[in-house]
Coordinates of C-alpha atoms in Angstrom, one line a residue:
X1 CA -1.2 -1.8 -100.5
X2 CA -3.6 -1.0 -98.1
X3 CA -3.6 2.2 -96.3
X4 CA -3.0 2.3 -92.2
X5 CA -6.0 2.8 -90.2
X6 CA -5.2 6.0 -89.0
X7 CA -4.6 7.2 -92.7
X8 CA -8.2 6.1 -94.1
X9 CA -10.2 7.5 -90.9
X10 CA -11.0 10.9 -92.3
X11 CA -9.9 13.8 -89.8
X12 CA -13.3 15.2 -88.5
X13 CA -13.9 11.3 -87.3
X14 CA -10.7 11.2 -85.9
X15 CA -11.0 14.4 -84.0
X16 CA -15.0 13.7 -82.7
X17 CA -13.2 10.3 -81.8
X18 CA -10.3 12.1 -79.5
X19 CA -12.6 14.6 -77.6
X20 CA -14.8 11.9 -76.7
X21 CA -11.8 10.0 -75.1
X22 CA -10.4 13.3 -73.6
X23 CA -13.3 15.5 -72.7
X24 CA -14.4 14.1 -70.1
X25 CA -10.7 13.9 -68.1
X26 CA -10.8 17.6 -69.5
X27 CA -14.2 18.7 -68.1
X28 CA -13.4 16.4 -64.7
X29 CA -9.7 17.3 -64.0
X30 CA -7.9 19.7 -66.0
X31 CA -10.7 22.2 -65.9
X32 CA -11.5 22.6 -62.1
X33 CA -7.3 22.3 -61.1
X34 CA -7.4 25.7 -63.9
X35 CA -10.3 27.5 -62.2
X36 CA -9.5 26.4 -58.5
X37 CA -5.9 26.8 -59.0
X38 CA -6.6 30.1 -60.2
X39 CA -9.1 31.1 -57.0
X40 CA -6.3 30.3 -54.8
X41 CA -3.3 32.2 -56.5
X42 CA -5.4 35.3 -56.7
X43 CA -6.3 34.9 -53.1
X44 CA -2.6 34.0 -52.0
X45 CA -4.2 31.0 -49.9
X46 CA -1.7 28.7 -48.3
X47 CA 0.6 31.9 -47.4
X48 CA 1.7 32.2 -51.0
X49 CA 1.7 36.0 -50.8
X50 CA 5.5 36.6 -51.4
X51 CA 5.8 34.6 -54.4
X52 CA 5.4 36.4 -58.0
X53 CA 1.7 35.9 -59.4
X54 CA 3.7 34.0 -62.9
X55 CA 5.0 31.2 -60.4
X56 CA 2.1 31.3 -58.0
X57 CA -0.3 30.3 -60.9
X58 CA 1.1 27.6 -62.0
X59 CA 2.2 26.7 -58.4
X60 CA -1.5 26.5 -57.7
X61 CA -2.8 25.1 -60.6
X62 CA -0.5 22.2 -59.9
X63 CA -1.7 21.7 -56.2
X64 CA -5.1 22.1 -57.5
X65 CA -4.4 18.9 -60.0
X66 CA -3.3 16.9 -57.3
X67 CA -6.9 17.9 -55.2
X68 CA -8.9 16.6 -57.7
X69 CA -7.0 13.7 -58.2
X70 CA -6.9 12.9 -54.4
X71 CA -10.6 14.0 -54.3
X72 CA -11.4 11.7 -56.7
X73 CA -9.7 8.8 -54.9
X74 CA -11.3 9.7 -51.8
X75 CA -14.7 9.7 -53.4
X76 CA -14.3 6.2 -54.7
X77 CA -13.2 4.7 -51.5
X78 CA -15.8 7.1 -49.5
X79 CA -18.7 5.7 -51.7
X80 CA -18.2 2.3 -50.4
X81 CA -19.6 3.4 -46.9
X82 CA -22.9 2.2 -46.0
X83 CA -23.4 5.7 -43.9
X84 CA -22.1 8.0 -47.4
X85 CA -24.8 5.8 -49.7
X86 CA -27.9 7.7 -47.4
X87 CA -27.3 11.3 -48.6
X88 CA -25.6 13.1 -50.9
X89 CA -24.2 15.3 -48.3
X90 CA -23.2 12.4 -45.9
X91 CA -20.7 11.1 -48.9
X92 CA -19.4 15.3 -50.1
X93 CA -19.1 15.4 -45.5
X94 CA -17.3 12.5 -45.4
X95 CA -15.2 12.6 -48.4
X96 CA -13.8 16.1 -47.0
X97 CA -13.0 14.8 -43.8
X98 CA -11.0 12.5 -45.5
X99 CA -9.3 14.0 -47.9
X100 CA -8.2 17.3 -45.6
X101 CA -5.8 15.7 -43.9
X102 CA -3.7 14.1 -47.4
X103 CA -4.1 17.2 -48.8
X104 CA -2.7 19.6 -46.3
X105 CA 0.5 17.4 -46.2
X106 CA 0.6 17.7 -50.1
X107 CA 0.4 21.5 -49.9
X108 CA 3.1 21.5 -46.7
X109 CA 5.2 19.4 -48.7
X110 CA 5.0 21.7 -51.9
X111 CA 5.5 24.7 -50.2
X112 CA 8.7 23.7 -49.0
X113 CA 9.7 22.4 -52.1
X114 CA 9.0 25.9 -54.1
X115 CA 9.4 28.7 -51.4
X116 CA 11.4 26.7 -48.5
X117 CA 11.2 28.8 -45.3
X118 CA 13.9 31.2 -43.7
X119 CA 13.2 30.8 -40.4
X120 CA 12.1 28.3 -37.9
X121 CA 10.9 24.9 -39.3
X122 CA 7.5 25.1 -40.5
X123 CA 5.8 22.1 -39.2
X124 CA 4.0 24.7 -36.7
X125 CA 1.6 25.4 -39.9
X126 CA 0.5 22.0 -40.6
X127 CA -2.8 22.5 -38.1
X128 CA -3.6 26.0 -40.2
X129 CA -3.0 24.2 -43.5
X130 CA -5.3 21.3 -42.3
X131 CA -8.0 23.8 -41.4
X132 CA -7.7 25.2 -45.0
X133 CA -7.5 22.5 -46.5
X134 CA -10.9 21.3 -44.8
X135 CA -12.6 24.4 -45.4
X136 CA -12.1 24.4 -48.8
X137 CA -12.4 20.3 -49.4
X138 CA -15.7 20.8 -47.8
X139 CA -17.1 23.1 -50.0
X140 CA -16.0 21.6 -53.1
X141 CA -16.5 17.6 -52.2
X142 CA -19.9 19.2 -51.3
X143 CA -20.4 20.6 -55.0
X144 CA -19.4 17.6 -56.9
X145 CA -21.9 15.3 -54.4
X146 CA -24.4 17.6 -55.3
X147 CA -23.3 17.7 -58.9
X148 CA -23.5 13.9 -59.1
X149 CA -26.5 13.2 -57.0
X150 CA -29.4 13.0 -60.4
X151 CA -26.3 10.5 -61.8
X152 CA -27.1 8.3 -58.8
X153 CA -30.9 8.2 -59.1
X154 CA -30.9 7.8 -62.8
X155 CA -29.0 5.1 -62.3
X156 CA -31.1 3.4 -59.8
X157 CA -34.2 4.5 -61.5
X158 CA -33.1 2.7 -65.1
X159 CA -31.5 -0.2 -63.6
X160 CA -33.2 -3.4 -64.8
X161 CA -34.8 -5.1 -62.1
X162 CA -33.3 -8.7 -61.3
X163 CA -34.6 -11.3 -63.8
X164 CA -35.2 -14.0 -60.9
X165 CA -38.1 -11.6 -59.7
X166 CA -39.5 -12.7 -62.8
X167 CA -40.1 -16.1 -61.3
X168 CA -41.9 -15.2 -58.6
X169 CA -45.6 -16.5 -57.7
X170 CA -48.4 -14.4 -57.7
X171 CA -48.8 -14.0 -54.3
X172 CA -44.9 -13.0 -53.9
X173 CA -44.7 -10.4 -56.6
X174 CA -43.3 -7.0 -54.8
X175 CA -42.0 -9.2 -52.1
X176 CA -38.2 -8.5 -50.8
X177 CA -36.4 -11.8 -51.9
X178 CA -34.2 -12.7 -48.5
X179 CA -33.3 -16.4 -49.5
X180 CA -33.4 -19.3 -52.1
X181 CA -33.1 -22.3 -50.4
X182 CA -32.7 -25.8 -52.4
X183 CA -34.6 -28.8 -52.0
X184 CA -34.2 -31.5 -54.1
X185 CA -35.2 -30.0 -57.7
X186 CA -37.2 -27.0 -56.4
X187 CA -36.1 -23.5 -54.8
X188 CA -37.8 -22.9 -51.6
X189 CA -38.2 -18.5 -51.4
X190 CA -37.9 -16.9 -48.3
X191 CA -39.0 -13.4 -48.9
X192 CA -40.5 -10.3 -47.2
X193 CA -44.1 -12.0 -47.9
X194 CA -43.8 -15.1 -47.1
X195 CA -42.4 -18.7 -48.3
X196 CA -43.1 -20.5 -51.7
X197 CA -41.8 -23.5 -54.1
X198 CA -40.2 -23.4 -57.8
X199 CA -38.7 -25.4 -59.8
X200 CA -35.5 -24.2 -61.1
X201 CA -31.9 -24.9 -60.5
X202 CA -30.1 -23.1 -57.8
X203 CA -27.2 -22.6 -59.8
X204 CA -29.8 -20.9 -62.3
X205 CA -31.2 -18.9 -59.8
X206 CA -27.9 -17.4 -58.1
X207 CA -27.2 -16.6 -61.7
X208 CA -30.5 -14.6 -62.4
X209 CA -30.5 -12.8 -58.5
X210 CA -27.3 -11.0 -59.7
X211 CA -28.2 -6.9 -59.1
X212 CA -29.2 -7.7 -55.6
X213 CA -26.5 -7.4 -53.1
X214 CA -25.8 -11.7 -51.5
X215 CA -24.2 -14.5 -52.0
X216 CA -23.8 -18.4 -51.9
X217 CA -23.4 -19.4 -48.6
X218 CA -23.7 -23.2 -49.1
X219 CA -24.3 -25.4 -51.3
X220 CA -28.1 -25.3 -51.1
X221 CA -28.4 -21.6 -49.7
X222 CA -28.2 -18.2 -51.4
X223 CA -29.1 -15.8 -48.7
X224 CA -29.3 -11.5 -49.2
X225 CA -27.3 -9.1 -47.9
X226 CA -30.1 -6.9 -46.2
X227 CA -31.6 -10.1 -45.0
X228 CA -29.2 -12.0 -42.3
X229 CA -30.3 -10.5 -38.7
X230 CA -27.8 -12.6 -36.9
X231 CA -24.5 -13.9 -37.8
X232 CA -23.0 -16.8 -35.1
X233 CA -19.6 -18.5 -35.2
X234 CA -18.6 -21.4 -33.1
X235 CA -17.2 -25.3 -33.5
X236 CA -15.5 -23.8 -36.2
X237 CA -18.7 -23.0 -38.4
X238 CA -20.7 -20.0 -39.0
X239 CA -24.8 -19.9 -38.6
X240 CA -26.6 -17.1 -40.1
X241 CA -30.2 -15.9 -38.5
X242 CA -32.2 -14.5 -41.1
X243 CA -35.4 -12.0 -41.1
X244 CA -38.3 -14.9 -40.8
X245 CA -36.1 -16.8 -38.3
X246 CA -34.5 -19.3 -40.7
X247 CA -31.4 -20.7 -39.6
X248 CA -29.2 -20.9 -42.8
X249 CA -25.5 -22.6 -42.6
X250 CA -22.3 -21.4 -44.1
X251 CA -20.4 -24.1 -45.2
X252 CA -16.4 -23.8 -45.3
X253 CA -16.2 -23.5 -49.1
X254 CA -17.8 -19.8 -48.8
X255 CA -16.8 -18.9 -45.2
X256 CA -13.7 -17.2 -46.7
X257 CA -15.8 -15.0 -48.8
X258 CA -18.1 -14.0 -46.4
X259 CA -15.3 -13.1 -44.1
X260 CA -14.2 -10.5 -46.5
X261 CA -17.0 -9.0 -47.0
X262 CA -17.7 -8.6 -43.3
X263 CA -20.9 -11.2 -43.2
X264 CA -19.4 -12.9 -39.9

């Protein structure tokens, strides 16, 4: 009979095979909860003072894993922002601005939960825990944008160029592709250079423009993202303006899209 898997995989494979899977949720999550969690015990942040050190530790430690959770959250959604994609800074500014407010109710909410007051009701502290908790998300959403700011450019920098810039004429090479319009078997090119004619499917070419941010507007028009430089709606259709002046329509099969997205 043949022996399970897990049986014939010989143990140092099996353990190279785990810390790939776990080492990075290690080195991104448990690790900085440990060493921030630890920062803020020692420091009695979060007036923590009059707890004992053995439950302050782990109090913090715990609070600290829910940071970088939240932190990571907030850095996804934060990353989506035009304004956070300009500088590494903008994103580690705005993710801290986001992420203070969350966070101090998380800390409010534990605190309670662990060392519930004696007096008045402590909803008076929720300003100075937002304060805190600003102070301290800046610095470290700051870090980490830092941290992954080479990640960015080396992705950019290796990312294979669109395979439909392959196809361009001579005189277009370089040129910023805003449009591919269809007529009848060839692909009219708007771009930053100028206008030319191939011969190619449309449904080919919206196929090979894939890395650069657009979309199928119509069934004879795939305009860019960074080219539209006017967007009209009225008579129940949408008209969109783009760099040269080209008037391109949106037809009611992608309207819905484009409305998510924010086009019109």
């Amino acid at each position: 009979m043949t022996a399970p898997l897990r049986e014939q995989t010989p143990p140092a494979v099996r353990a190279s095979s785990a810390a790939a899977r776990w080492g990075p949720i290690v080195r991104s999550t448990v690790l900085p909860a440990v060493l921030i969690g630890s920062f803020l015990a020692f420091i009695g942040a979060f007036e923590s003072e009059p707890m004992p050190m053995l439950l302050r530790l782990p109090f913090m430690v715990a609070i600290s894993f829910a940071a970088t959770v939240l932190g990571f959250l907030t850095f996804q959604l934060t990353g989506r922002m035009r304004l956070a994609q300009r500088h590494y800074a903008i994103h580690g500014a705005l993710a801290a601005l986001v992420m203070a407010v969350p966070m101090a109710l998380v800390v409010w909410v534990a605190v309670n939960l662990v060392a519930p007051p004696q007096s008045d009701p402590p909803i008076r502290v929720i300003p100075h825990y937002i304060v805190i908790s600003l102070v301290t998300s800046a610095f470290f959403c700051l870090f980490v944008a830092w941290m992954r700011r080479d990640a960015g450019r080396e992705t950019h920098a290796t990312a294979k160029p669109p395979k439909f810039l392959e196809r361009l004429p001579l005189k277009l090479r370089g040129a910023e592709v805003w449009a591919v319009e269809a007529e009848d078997h060839y692909l009219r090119l708007h771009t930053s250079k100028g206008q030319d004619l191939i011969l190619l499917r449309l449904a080919d070419a919206v196929t090979e423009l894939e890395g650069i941010e657009g979309a199928q507007v119509h069934r004879s028009w795939w305009v860019a993202r960074d080219a539209i430089a006017d967007a009209r709606r009225g008579d129940g259709r949408a008209t969109l303006t783009l760099k040269d002046g080209s008037e391109v329509p949106v037809s009611r099969t992608y309207a819905g899209l484009l409305r998510e997205r924010g086009w019109i």
